[in-house]
mmCIF file of C-alpha atoms in Angstrom:
data_model
loop_
_atom_site.group_PDB
_atom_site.id
_atom_site.type_symbol
_atom_site.label_atom_id
_atom_site.label_comp_id
_atom_site.label_asym_id
_atom_site.label_seq_id
_atom_site.Cartn_x
_atom_site.Cartn_y
_atom_site.Cartn_z
ATOM 1 C CA UNK D 111 136.408 -190.164 -239.358
ATOM 2 C CA UNK D 112 139.309 -190.988 -237.073
ATOM 3 C CA UNK D 113 142.724 -189.404 -236.877
ATOM 4 C CA UNK D 114 144.228 -192.473 -238.552
ATOM 5 C CA UNK D 115 142.028 -191.951 -241.618
ATOM 6 C CA UNK D 116 142.885 -188.280 -242.114
ATOM 7 C CA UNK D 117 146.133 -186.584 -243.221
ATOM 8 C CA UNK D 118 147.878 -184.155 -240.875
ATOM 9 C CA UNK D 119 146.929 -181.295 -243.209
ATOM 10 C CA UNK D 120 143.184 -181.786 -242.629
ATOM 11 C CA UNK D 121 141.274 -178.756 -241.367
ATOM 12 C CA UNK D 122 139.535 -179.214 -238.022
ATOM 13 C CA UNK D 123 136.608 -176.960 -237.102
ATOM 14 C CA UNK D 124 135.204 -176.758 -233.603
ATOM 15 C CA UNK D 125 132.614 -174.323 -232.304
ATOM 16 C CA UNK D 126 131.327 -173.030 -229.004
ATOM 17 C CA UNK D 127 128.015 -171.286 -229.475
ATOM 18 C CA UNK D 128 128.696 -168.485 -231.962
ATOM 19 C CA UNK D 129 132.469 -168.740 -231.579
ATOM 20 C CA UNK D 130 135.112 -170.776 -233.404
ATOM 21 C CA UNK D 131 138.385 -172.158 -232.069
ATOM 22 C CA UNK D 132 141.488 -170.717 -233.772
ATOM 23 C CA UNK D 133 145.223 -171.319 -233.349
ATOM 24 C CA UNK D 134 147.432 -168.252 -233.690
ATOM 25 C CA UNK D 135 144.736 -166.593 -235.779
ATOM 26 C CA UNK D 136 144.536 -169.479 -238.252
ATOM 27 C CA UNK D 137 142.187 -172.391 -238.844
ATOM 28 C CA UNK D 138 143.500 -175.452 -236.945
ATOM 29 C CA UNK D 139 144.894 -178.491 -238.748
ATOM 30 C CA UNK D 140 144.823 -182.067 -237.535
ATOM 31 C CA UNK D 141 148.580 -181.905 -236.881
ATOM 32 C CA UNK D 142 147.840 -179.306 -234.177
ATOM 33 C CA UNK D 143 146.005 -181.902 -232.077
ATOM 34 C CA UNK D 144 148.353 -184.046 -229.957
ATOM 35 C CA UNK D 145 145.903 -186.849 -229.147
ATOM 36 C CA UNK D 146 145.584 -188.355 -232.620
ATOM 37 C CA UNK D 147 144.675 -191.832 -231.381
ATOM 38 C CA UNK D 148 141.412 -190.643 -229.829
ATOM 39 C CA UNK D 149 140.563 -188.111 -232.514
ATOM 40 C CA UNK D 150 137.171 -188.562 -234.202
ATOM 41 C CA UNK D 151 135.463 -185.962 -236.372
ATOM 42 C CA UNK D 152 132.521 -185.498 -238.732
ATOM 43 C CA UNK D 153 133.757 -185.267 -242.328
ATOM 44 C CA UNK D 154 132.140 -182.274 -244.077
ATOM 45 C CA UNK D 155 134.058 -181.930 -247.351
ATOM 46 C CA UNK D 156 137.277 -180.326 -248.564
ATOM 47 C CA UNK D 157 138.921 -176.892 -248.508
ATOM 48 C CA UNK D 158 141.768 -176.195 -250.935
ATOM 49 C CA UNK D 159 141.974 -179.933 -251.544
ATOM 50 C CA UNK D 160 142.350 -180.816 -247.856
ATOM 51 C CA UNK D 161 139.724 -182.791 -245.888
ATOM 52 C CA UNK D 162 137.647 -180.876 -243.338
ATOM 53 C CA UNK D 163 135.933 -182.221 -240.265
ATOM 54 C CA UNK D 164 134.018 -180.901 -237.305
ATOM 55 C CA UNK D 165 134.575 -182.048 -233.723
ATOM 56 C CA UNK D 166 132.981 -181.335 -230.326
ATOM 57 C CA UNK D 167 134.440 -178.358 -228.489
ATOM 58 C CA UNK D 168 137.479 -179.563 -226.465
ATOM 59 C CA UNK D 169 137.217 -178.534 -222.824
ATOM 60 C CA UNK D 170 140.999 -178.593 -222.348
ATOM 61 C CA UNK D 171 141.941 -176.355 -225.288
ATOM 62 C CA UNK D 172 144.608 -173.659 -224.889
ATOM 63 C CA UNK D 173 143.895 -171.725 -228.103
ATOM 64 C CA UNK D 174 141.892 -168.587 -228.678
ATOM 65 C CA UNK D 175 138.144 -168.490 -229.204
ATOM 66 C CA UNK D 176 137.013 -165.887 -231.741
ATOM 67 C CA UNK D 177 133.540 -164.701 -232.816
ATOM 68 C CA UNK D 178 132.561 -166.707 -235.881
ATOM 69 C CA UNK D 179 131.038 -163.681 -237.612
ATOM 70 C CA UNK D 180 134.303 -161.775 -237.368
ATOM 71 C CA UNK D 181 136.295 -164.736 -238.682
ATOM 72 C CA UNK D 182 134.152 -165.414 -241.753
ATOM 73 C CA UNK D 183 134.262 -161.739 -242.722
ATOM 74 C CA UNK D 184 138.038 -162.091 -243.161
ATOM 75 C CA UNK D 185 138.059 -165.287 -245.245
ATOM 76 C CA UNK D 186 137.436 -166.100 -248.898
ATOM 77 C CA UNK D 187 134.235 -167.730 -250.164
ATOM 78 C CA UNK D 188 135.658 -171.269 -250.187
ATOM 79 C CA UNK D 189 136.729 -171.081 -246.539
ATOM 80 C CA UNK D 190 133.433 -169.494 -245.508
ATOM 81 C CA UNK D 191 131.513 -172.280 -247.245
ATOM 82 C CA UNK D 192 133.558 -174.966 -245.457
ATOM 83 C CA UNK D 193 133.134 -173.313 -242.054
ATOM 84 C CA UNK D 194 129.403 -172.718 -242.512
ATOM 85 C CA UNK D 195 128.926 -176.316 -243.582
ATOM 86 C CA UNK D 196 130.891 -177.623 -240.600
ATOM 87 C CA UNK D 197 128.990 -175.376 -238.187
ATOM 88 C CA UNK D 198 125.600 -176.431 -239.482
ATOM 89 C CA UNK D 199 126.480 -180.125 -239.750
ATOM 90 C CA UNK D 200 127.898 -180.389 -236.227
ATOM 91 C CA UNK D 201 124.941 -178.426 -234.808
ATOM 92 C CA UNK D 202 122.503 -180.762 -236.567
ATOM 93 C CA UNK D 203 124.367 -183.952 -235.625
ATOM 94 C CA UNK D 204 124.544 -182.990 -231.952
ATOM 95 C CA UNK D 205 120.766 -182.569 -231.885
ATOM 96 C CA UNK D 206 119.728 -185.459 -234.101
ATOM 97 C CA UNK D 207 120.761 -188.394 -231.917
ATOM 98 C CA UNK D 208 117.652 -190.561 -231.816
ATOM 99 C CA UNK D 209 115.107 -191.768 -234.337
ATOM 100 C CA UNK D 210 111.939 -189.687 -234.321
ATOM 101 C CA UNK D 211 109.916 -192.741 -235.350
ATOM 102 C CA UNK D 212 111.037 -195.407 -232.861
ATOM 103 C CA UNK D 213 113.527 -193.763 -230.498
ATOM 104 C CA UNK D 214 116.556 -195.870 -231.447
ATOM 105 C CA UNK D 215 120.006 -194.242 -231.370
ATOM 106 C CA UNK D 216 120.981 -193.070 -234.861
ATOM 107 C CA UNK D 217 124.143 -193.855 -236.809
ATOM 108 C CA UNK D 218 126.017 -191.820 -239.413
ATOM 109 C CA UNK D 219 125.519 -192.788 -243.042
ATOM 110 C CA UNK D 220 128.669 -193.752 -244.945
ATOM 111 C CA UNK D 221 127.224 -192.748 -248.335
ATOM 112 C CA UNK D 222 125.750 -189.284 -247.803
ATOM 113 C CA UNK D 223 125.281 -186.525 -245.236
ATOM 114 C CA UNK D 224 122.555 -188.256 -243.272
ATOM 115 C CA UNK D 225 121.862 -190.271 -240.135
ATOM 116 C CA UNK D 226 119.873 -193.477 -240.198
ATOM 117 C CA UNK D 227 118.042 -195.700 -237.778
ATOM 118 C CA UNK D 228 119.462 -199.253 -237.627
ATOM 119 C CA UNK D 229 116.139 -200.503 -236.244
ATOM 120 C CA UNK D 230 113.437 -199.148 -238.582
ATOM 121 C CA UNK D 231 115.555 -197.770 -241.444
ATOM 122 C CA UNK D 232 114.334 -194.174 -241.195
ATOM 123 C CA UNK D 233 116.820 -191.627 -242.578
ATOM 124 C CA UNK D 234 117.295 -188.048 -241.393
ATOM 125 C CA UNK D 235 118.931 -185.211 -243.296
ATOM 126 C CA UNK D 236 120.195 -181.805 -242.117
ATOM 127 C CA UNK D 237 117.485 -179.192 -241.744
ATOM 128 C CA UNK D 238 117.935 -175.767 -243.301
ATOM 129 C CA UNK D 239 115.846 -172.784 -242.213
ATOM 130 C CA UNK D 240 115.286 -170.497 -245.232
ATOM 131 C CA UNK D 241 114.893 -166.801 -244.496
ATOM 132 C CA UNK D 242 114.231 -163.869 -246.822
ATOM 133 C CA UNK D 243 115.951 -160.489 -246.555
ATOM 134 C CA UNK D 244 114.745 -157.632 -248.732
ATOM 135 C CA UNK D 245 115.834 -154.210 -249.896
ATOM 136 C CA UNK D 246 112.667 -152.142 -250.321
ATOM 137 C CA UNK D 247 113.226 -149.157 -252.627
ATOM 138 C CA UNK D 248 111.173 -145.982 -252.871
ATOM 139 C CA UNK D 249 112.403 -143.398 -255.376
ATOM 140 C CA UNK D 250 116.075 -142.881 -254.416
ATOM 141 C CA UNK D 251 115.739 -144.265 -250.879
ATOM 142 C CA UNK D 252 115.984 -147.635 -249.150
ATOM 143 C CA UNK D 253 114.003 -148.914 -246.167
ATOM 144 C CA UNK D 254 116.184 -149.661 -243.129
ATOM 145 C CA UNK D 255 115.140 -150.725 -239.650
ATOM 146 C CA UNK D 256 116.604 -151.312 -236.201
ATOM 147 C CA UNK D 257 115.745 -154.680 -234.688
ATOM 148 C CA UNK D 258 115.786 -155.083 -230.892
ATOM 149 C CA UNK D 259 118.307 -157.900 -231.298
ATOM 150 C CA UNK D 260 120.778 -155.790 -233.300
ATOM 151 C CA UNK D 261 123.875 -154.112 -231.950
ATOM 152 C CA UNK D 262 122.974 -150.665 -230.637
ATOM 153 C CA UNK D 263 122.459 -148.162 -233.439
ATOM 154 C CA UNK D 264 122.747 -150.654 -236.308
ATOM 155 C CA UNK D 265 120.100 -150.554 -239.046
ATOM 156 C CA UNK D 266 119.527 -153.251 -241.636
ATOM 157 C CA UNK D 267 117.012 -154.705 -244.090
ATOM 158 C CA UNK D 268 113.702 -156.381 -243.326
ATOM 159 C CA UNK D 269 114.170 -160.133 -242.874
ATOM 160 C CA UNK D 270 112.306 -163.155 -241.607
ATOM 161 C CA UNK D 271 111.859 -166.904 -241.908
ATOM 162 C CA UNK D 272 109.848 -168.551 -244.657
ATOM 163 C CA UNK D 273 106.730 -170.279 -243.358
ATOM 164 C CA UNK D 274 105.403 -173.671 -244.432
ATOM 165 C CA UNK D 275 103.383 -173.578 -247.633
ATOM 166 C CA UNK D 276 104.449 -170.152 -248.873
ATOM 167 C CA UNK D 277 106.640 -169.132 -251.788
ATOM 168 C CA UNK D 278 109.692 -166.950 -251.257
ATOM 169 C CA UNK D 279 107.872 -163.996 -252.824
ATOM 170 C CA UNK D 280 104.928 -164.491 -250.488
ATOM 171 C CA UNK D 281 107.326 -164.598 -247.544
ATOM 172 C CA UNK D 282 108.881 -161.298 -248.648
ATOM 173 C CA UNK D 283 105.496 -159.578 -248.888
ATOM 174 C CA UNK D 284 104.244 -161.032 -245.596
ATOM 175 C CA UNK D 285 107.344 -160.171 -243.554
ATOM 176 C CA UNK D 286 107.353 -156.586 -244.792
ATOM 177 C CA UNK D 287 103.644 -156.162 -244.080
ATOM 178 C CA UNK D 288 103.988 -157.710 -240.605
ATOM 179 C CA UNK D 289 107.007 -155.681 -239.583
ATOM 180 C CA UNK D 290 106.439 -152.260 -241.173
ATOM 181 C CA UNK D 291 102.816 -152.340 -242.485
ATOM 182 C CA UNK D 292 103.536 -151.532 -246.138
ATOM 183 C CA UNK D 293 102.854 -153.338 -249.415
ATOM 184 C CA UNK D 294 105.572 -154.007 -251.977
ATOM 185 C CA UNK D 295 105.615 -154.926 -255.663
ATOM 186 C CA UNK D 296 108.032 -156.070 -258.370
ATOM 187 C CA UNK D 297 109.789 -158.548 -256.064
ATOM 188 C CA UNK D 298 112.925 -160.024 -257.653
ATOM 189 C CA UNK D 299 115.702 -162.321 -256.515
ATOM 190 C CA UNK D 300 119.134 -160.897 -255.634
ATOM 191 C CA UNK D 301 121.472 -163.547 -254.165
ATOM 192 C CA UNK D 302 121.832 -165.954 -251.245
ATOM 193 C CA UNK D 303 124.178 -166.666 -248.353
ATOM 194 C CA UNK D 304 124.497 -169.551 -245.882
ATOM 195 C CA UNK D 305 124.174 -168.210 -242.350
ATOM 196 C CA UNK D 306 125.124 -170.788 -239.691
ATOM 197 C CA UNK D 307 123.442 -169.137 -236.681
ATOM 198 C CA UNK D 308 122.528 -171.888 -236.363
ATOM 199 C CA UNK D 309 121.280 -173.237 -239.728
ATOM 200 C CA UNK D 310 119.789 -170.538 -241.951
ATOM 201 C CA UNK D 311 119.984 -169.857 -245.663
ATOM 202 C CA UNK D 312 119.513 -166.149 -246.335
ATOM 203 C CA UNK D 313 117.746 -165.434 -249.637
ATOM 204 C CA UNK D 314 118.124 -161.833 -250.745
ATOM 205 C CA UNK D 315 115.485 -159.902 -252.678
ATOM 206 C CA UNK D 316 114.834 -156.417 -254.009
ATOM 207 C CA UNK D 317 111.310 -154.962 -254.073
ATOM 208 C CA UNK D 318 109.601 -151.673 -254.873
ATOM 209 C CA UNK D 319 107.412 -149.764 -252.436
ATOM 210 C CA UNK D 320 103.733 -149.980 -253.392
ATOM 211 C CA UNK D 321 101.549 -148.422 -250.708
ATOM 212 C CA UNK D 322 101.100 -147.753 -247.011
ATOM 213 C CA UNK D 323 102.861 -145.833 -244.249
ATOM 214 C CA UNK D 324 105.910 -147.273 -242.509
ATOM 215 C CA UNK D 325 104.944 -148.338 -238.989
ATOM 216 C CA UNK D 326 107.391 -150.548 -237.046
ATOM 217 C CA UNK D 327 105.643 -153.450 -235.322
ATOM 218 C CA UNK D 328 107.096 -152.490 -231.935
ATOM 219 C CA UNK D 329 107.827 -156.154 -231.217
ATOM 220 C CA UNK D 330 110.859 -156.995 -233.349
ATOM 221 C CA UNK D 331 111.501 -153.553 -234.799
ATOM 222 C CA UNK D 332 112.002 -150.434 -232.714
ATOM 223 C CA UNK D 333 112.242 -147.976 -235.586
ATOM 224 C CA UNK D 334 112.314 -147.929 -239.390
ATOM 225 C CA UNK D 335 112.508 -145.336 -242.139
ATOM 226 C CA UNK D 336 113.621 -144.348 -245.620
ATOM 227 C CA UNK D 337 117.283 -143.438 -246.140
ATOM 228 C CA UNK D 338 119.178 -142.007 -249.084
ATOM 229 C CA UNK D 339 122.645 -143.237 -250.077
ATOM 230 C CA UNK D 340 124.328 -140.096 -248.733
ATOM 231 C CA UNK D 341 122.534 -140.131 -245.375
ATOM 232 C CA UNK D 342 122.713 -143.653 -243.945
ATOM 233 C CA UNK D 343 122.708 -144.817 -240.306
ATOM 234 C CA UNK D 344 125.185 -147.318 -238.874
ATOM 235 C CA UNK D 345 125.134 -150.420 -241.092
ATOM 236 C CA UNK D 346 125.773 -154.177 -240.617
ATOM 237 C CA UNK D 347 129.334 -155.459 -240.900
ATOM 238 C CA UNK D 348 130.856 -156.273 -244.260
ATOM 239 C CA UNK D 349 130.559 -159.937 -245.160
ATOM 240 C CA UNK D 350 126.836 -160.256 -244.541
ATOM 241 C CA UNK D 351 124.355 -160.379 -247.395
ATOM 242 C CA UNK D 352 122.553 -157.424 -245.804
ATOM 243 C CA UNK D 353 125.649 -155.253 -246.149
ATOM 244 C CA UNK D 354 126.278 -156.502 -249.680
ATOM 245 C CA UNK D 355 122.780 -155.492 -250.756
ATOM 246 C CA UNK D 356 123.060 -152.097 -249.076
ATOM 247 C CA UNK D 357 126.456 -151.496 -250.699
ATOM 248 C CA UNK D 358 124.894 -152.229 -254.087
ATOM 249 C CA UNK D 359 122.178 -149.700 -253.274
ATOM 250 C CA UNK D 360 124.839 -147.110 -252.469
ATOM 251 C CA UNK D 361 126.531 -147.869 -255.805
ATOM 252 C CA UNK D 362 123.161 -147.536 -257.588
ATOM 253 C CA UNK D 363 123.209 -151.142 -258.801
ATOM 254 C CA UNK D 364 119.940 -152.463 -257.346
ATOM 255 C CA UNK D 365 117.722 -150.817 -259.961
ATOM 256 C CA UNK D 366 119.425 -152.944 -262.614
ATOM 257 C CA UNK D 367 118.344 -156.224 -261.038
#
């Protein structure tokens, strides 16, 4: 959509890698952009009744760039949803430029969130990468692990992407076996969270320990072990589904799921 089609109060989201552009600590509005005539953005929905759109990162900006993770931890669910949607949509659009069937340049659909080929008619929709994240419980303890990609000293839950052809429960069991060599049982769904780094949907689960000895794979995980609620290592930041699940473990709520 162009600047002429949008009201000044429209939210404008622009990203640079894992960062988001902010103005004075707030989400930018269209009125903050001086060059309205040349403005063009990808419409991604509404926030608080105002249109939202995503735009390419402006090279000549004078505002502050903030880590997206830190920003979404401070916002309410509606704002987080809008930002995650904008991040994923702009990421997908920037990488889905040509038809995979005939190579023709794609165009944006005017009826739904898709791109279509004007030559052969093929349509392409945003891709979402589902991933499972699981709290494994054993008596009064929870399994936590340190991944090589984590911030130093931070421990979290076992997580991994769902593979083609498997159910979510199968993905839970496989990831846990691959990463820590134990079997689990009584797998049940907890909650979900969009995670735009770059296009994941985190699906949370709770499972019970069944058998085996915890052995980190040494590839992704450096160390893993059982922790009680009163003796926990450094945890992920608030705002992530991992931290939400762990907080429910601390409050003794996971057994009720």
